[in-house]
XYZ file of C-alpha atoms in Angstrom:
300
model
C 0.000 0.000 0.000
C 1.331 3.443 -0.943
C 1.195 6.651 1.126
C -2.285 8.079 1.420
C -3.883 4.649 1.674
C -3.950 3.979 -2.068
C -3.418 0.441 -3.337
C -0.893 -0.267 -6.060
C -2.421 -1.389 -9.323
C -1.957 -5.008 -10.368
C -0.277 -3.941 -13.591
C 2.440 -2.186 -11.545
C 3.652 -5.429 -9.993
C 7.005 -6.690 -11.189
C 6.689 -9.236 -13.999
C 8.542 -11.921 -12.026
C 6.171 -11.429 -9.067
C 3.126 -11.835 -11.275
C 4.784 -14.783 -12.960
C 5.172 -16.516 -9.597
C 1.492 -15.918 -8.866
C 0.391 -17.184 -12.267
C 2.538 -20.303 -11.891
C 0.067 -21.548 -9.264
C -2.718 -21.611 -11.834
C -3.620 -24.565 -14.002
C -2.326 -24.901 -17.547
C -5.742 -24.046 -18.963
C -6.071 -20.924 -16.803
C -2.633 -19.628 -17.726
C -3.194 -20.066 -21.439
C -6.820 -19.014 -21.773
C -8.030 -16.933 -18.811
C -5.012 -14.829 -17.795
C -4.364 -13.382 -21.282
C -7.999 -12.224 -21.469
C -7.728 -10.026 -18.360
C -5.536 -7.243 -19.768
C -2.676 -6.608 -22.169
C -0.012 -6.470 -19.465
C -1.051 -9.861 -18.087
C -1.171 -11.292 -21.591
C 2.406 -10.111 -22.146
C 3.643 -11.546 -18.850
C 2.032 -14.942 -19.349
C 3.796 -15.227 -22.710
C 7.160 -14.590 -21.044
C 9.536 -16.937 -19.192
C 8.382 -16.081 -15.648
C 5.377 -18.420 -15.907
C 7.133 -21.276 -17.641
C 10.160 -22.184 -15.541
C 8.255 -25.323 -14.595
C 6.178 -27.120 -17.246
C 4.250 -30.114 -15.943
C 1.832 -31.541 -18.500
C 2.354 -35.160 -17.506
C -1.304 -35.871 -16.804
C -2.636 -33.905 -19.760
C -0.149 -35.379 -22.242
C -1.093 -38.945 -21.316
C -4.569 -38.256 -22.744
C -3.728 -35.913 -25.606
C -3.060 -36.722 -29.245
C 0.569 -36.521 -30.461
C 0.038 -33.445 -32.645
C -1.588 -31.577 -29.728
C 1.220 -32.649 -27.422
C 4.004 -31.498 -29.741
C 2.395 -28.156 -30.569
C 1.872 -27.467 -26.884
C 5.479 -28.317 -26.044
C 6.784 -26.226 -28.921
C 4.890 -23.200 -27.655
C 5.714 -23.602 -23.941
C 9.395 -24.359 -24.476
C 9.744 -21.261 -26.625
C 8.081 -19.182 -23.916
C 10.501 -20.458 -21.268
C 13.325 -18.634 -23.091
C 15.968 -20.974 -21.653
C 14.831 -20.555 -18.026
C 13.238 -24.009 -17.838
C 13.867 -25.785 -14.511
C 11.356 -28.627 -14.723
C 9.676 -30.423 -17.605
C 7.281 -33.364 -17.272
C 5.597 -34.874 -20.319
C 4.456 -38.377 -21.223
C 4.544 -40.168 -24.569
C 7.104 -37.986 -26.340
C 7.757 -39.864 -29.576
C 9.116 -37.016 -31.670
C 12.914 -36.812 -31.883
C 12.851 -33.217 -33.106
C 10.877 -32.030 -30.068
C 13.359 -33.770 -27.767
C 16.075 -31.874 -29.574
C 14.238 -28.642 -28.821
C 14.025 -29.600 -25.137
C 17.768 -30.236 -25.040
C 18.506 -26.935 -26.769
C 16.615 -25.108 -23.983
C 17.955 -27.200 -21.086
C 20.604 -24.815 -19.810
C 18.883 -24.549 -16.411
C 16.904 -27.792 -16.479
C 17.030 -29.861 -13.281
C 14.016 -32.199 -13.529
C 13.163 -34.047 -16.732
C 10.404 -36.654 -16.770
C 9.744 -38.439 -20.086
C 7.932 -41.684 -19.191
C 6.543 -43.900 -21.975
C 8.388 -41.927 -24.641
C 9.678 -43.306 -27.927
C 12.833 -41.253 -28.360
C 15.455 -43.172 -30.309
C 18.745 -44.076 -28.658
C 21.033 -42.352 -31.216
C 19.143 -39.078 -30.785
C 19.197 -39.405 -26.994
C 22.966 -39.957 -27.050
C 23.508 -36.892 -29.218
C 21.560 -34.540 -26.957
C 22.534 -36.027 -23.566
C 25.500 -33.671 -23.342
C 23.074 -30.738 -23.220
C 21.364 -32.150 -20.123
C 24.361 -31.582 -17.837
C 22.361 -29.752 -15.143
C 19.827 -32.567 -14.654
C 19.424 -33.901 -11.090
C 16.267 -36.005 -11.650
C 15.559 -38.019 -14.793
C 12.589 -40.292 -15.492
C 12.858 -42.508 -18.572
C 10.556 -45.274 -17.367
C 9.048 -47.430 -20.115
C 11.169 -45.770 -22.793
C 11.642 -49.023 -24.659
C 13.900 -47.628 -27.390
C 16.528 -46.528 -24.877
C 19.128 -48.842 -23.413
C 22.577 -49.066 -21.889
C 24.125 -46.595 -24.343
C 21.624 -43.916 -23.320
C 22.302 -44.549 -19.641
C 26.046 -44.337 -20.237
C 25.585 -41.017 -22.010
C 23.547 -39.691 -19.114
C 26.108 -40.880 -16.589
C 28.918 -39.319 -18.596
C 27.360 -35.897 -19.038
C 24.960 -35.510 -16.083
C 27.313 -35.413 -13.115
C 24.687 -33.896 -10.787
C 22.184 -36.717 -11.276
C 20.935 -38.032 -7.916
C 17.577 -39.535 -8.881
C 16.827 -41.898 -11.772
C 13.587 -43.668 -12.706
C 14.051 -46.513 -15.176
C 11.088 -48.743 -14.316
C 9.439 -50.892 -16.953
C 6.142 -52.729 -17.387
C 6.058 -56.553 -17.517
C 4.741 -56.431 -21.078
C 7.825 -54.428 -22.130
C 10.423 -56.864 -20.812
C 12.463 -58.241 -23.710
C 15.850 -59.856 -23.161
C 18.278 -59.327 -20.305
C 19.163 -55.836 -19.136
C 22.286 -56.437 -17.063
C 24.090 -54.020 -19.397
C 21.803 -51.227 -18.202
C 22.562 -52.052 -14.582
C 26.276 -52.008 -15.390
C 25.951 -48.620 -17.077
C 24.223 -47.222 -13.980
C 26.801 -48.705 -11.616
C 29.830 -47.489 -13.540
C 28.701 -43.973 -14.512
C 26.297 -42.759 -11.793
C 28.125 -43.019 -8.440
C 26.223 -40.097 -6.866
C 22.748 -41.604 -7.195
C 20.624 -41.435 -4.050
C 17.308 -42.682 -5.439
C 16.979 -45.359 -8.116
C 13.833 -47.044 -9.437
C 14.355 -49.976 -11.810
C 11.167 -51.975 -11.240
C 10.713 -54.924 -13.628
C 14.145 -54.484 -15.153
C 15.505 -57.879 -16.180
C 18.610 -58.019 -14.012
C 20.146 -60.645 -11.737
C 21.637 -60.625 -8.253
C 25.131 -59.750 -9.466
C 23.816 -56.695 -11.320
C 21.901 -55.482 -8.280
C 24.975 -55.913 -6.076
C 27.112 -54.044 -8.588
C 24.748 -51.066 -8.348
C 24.611 -51.191 -4.548
C 28.377 -51.423 -4.098
C 29.189 -48.785 -6.733
C 26.546 -46.179 -5.839
C 27.656 -45.697 -2.244
C 25.333 -42.748 -1.613
C 22.224 -44.711 -2.603
C 19.371 -44.354 -0.089
C 16.472 -45.975 -1.968
C 16.397 -48.773 -4.524
C 13.206 -50.034 -6.152
C 13.598 -53.640 -7.306
C 9.928 -54.550 -7.615
C 9.449 -57.252 -10.210
C 13.179 -57.990 -10.561
C 12.460 -61.661 -9.875
C 15.996 -62.912 -10.573
C 17.470 -60.787 -7.792
C 18.080 -62.751 -4.564
C 19.762 -60.484 -2.018
C 20.961 -61.548 1.413
C 18.829 -59.319 3.629
C 21.186 -59.495 6.605
C 24.203 -58.667 4.459
C 22.483 -55.633 2.948
C 21.335 -54.318 6.332
C 24.771 -54.701 7.891
C 26.802 -53.403 4.961
C 24.447 -50.661 3.736
C 22.477 -49.510 6.815
C 21.209 -46.321 5.115
C 19.808 -48.124 2.078
C 16.120 -48.976 1.781
C 15.235 -51.621 -0.803
C 11.711 -52.142 -2.110
C 10.979 -55.513 -3.678
C 11.436 -57.634 -5.588
C 8.294 -59.392 -4.313
C 5.783 -56.554 -4.126
C 2.302 -56.568 -5.675
C 1.441 -53.078 -6.927
C 0.045 -51.152 -9.874
C 2.579 -52.684 -12.284
C 0.726 -55.982 -12.022
C -2.549 -54.394 -13.083
C -3.536 -53.228 -16.523
C -4.199 -49.614 -15.508
C -0.493 -48.782 -15.759
C -0.577 -48.983 -19.534
C -3.604 -46.745 -19.989
C -2.699 -43.716 -22.041
C 0.494 -45.238 -23.411
C 1.167 -44.053 -26.921
C 1.999 -46.349 -29.828
C 2.689 -43.641 -32.360
C 5.926 -43.773 -34.317
C 8.791 -41.315 -34.208
C 9.002 -38.212 -36.324
C 12.201 -37.348 -38.125
C 14.149 -34.120 -38.428
C 15.154 -31.435 -35.937
C 13.231 -28.561 -34.483
C 14.509 -25.142 -35.503
C 13.343 -22.535 -32.989
C 15.055 -19.677 -34.802
C 12.230 -19.630 -37.324
C 9.616 -18.930 -34.595
C 8.231 -15.478 -33.966
C 5.463 -13.966 -31.850
C 2.945 -13.905 -34.683
C 3.521 -17.582 -35.403
C 3.140 -18.459 -31.725
C -0.123 -16.563 -31.409
C -1.505 -18.497 -34.367
C -0.198 -21.706 -32.844
C -1.934 -20.951 -29.551
C -5.236 -20.461 -31.325
C -4.825 -23.805 -33.083
C -3.895 -25.600 -29.873
C -6.944 -24.402 -28.009
C -9.478 -24.409 -30.787
C -12.498 -26.282 -29.512
C -11.312 -26.723 -25.905
C -14.702 -25.636 -24.574
C -16.157 -28.855 -25.931
C -13.977 -30.834 -23.544
C -11.522 -31.951 -26.221
C -8.485 -31.465 -24.023
C -9.802 -32.889 -20.726
C -7.869 -30.333 -18.682
C -6.402 -31.329 -15.307
C -7.758 -29.464 -12.224
C -6.035 -26.454 -10.700
C -3.388 -27.230 -8.037
């Protein structure tokens, strides 16, 4: 409140302050309601202050691929390189992953479950994910040991990794993935590898190599037979879940929303984007949303 008892106008608030307020709104509210209030709010919501964290995990699991990619293209551009967190499911477009990597200078959390990114593309762009501390590549069936090695080589701050699979996705042994984790990710504190096809030796290699590990999810790793007393005595700070645990992986609801669309080729070139193009893109993305096409998630 200013002298004389007058309140400061909303449009006089600093853009970063308004951006922090808007970040508590739902995706739908930020993209459809806020811009309609006034020009200053419309300008702020198109800037990076509102898009340091992009979490469309729930929405993307129900959206069509073209909707998903257009949305990501728009939101990543708006982040202007200030992106700290990105969560999206079913990303099967290599060019969009390239765009994510190109804007990952400040990225710390990256969740890409059930995505179809190819391993060669993932290896190429892993070096741009050097600031990552939490990575989720669960049920990314096209990725393997080479991708994990690339992550371990370039992401030295990584402390949390999710690499869980679904029983229907298990094909062949995956001891090479366990070896890649053990030899390149010594600072891991939290590791989830449920239903990964590994044996006891692979599990022990991870445990003995990742000395800072505090939690290990081995649900569904039926070939792992650990000596419980040995683990408790040797690694007193480590909590192990599994392998014999009945949970959502053994029900069919885990696979709901999984995408079976094929990859797209080529690379995303953000230099060709401009404000006019993005405004047109936004109109296309939200055309018809009032009819319930997008099934928006609720506000936080």
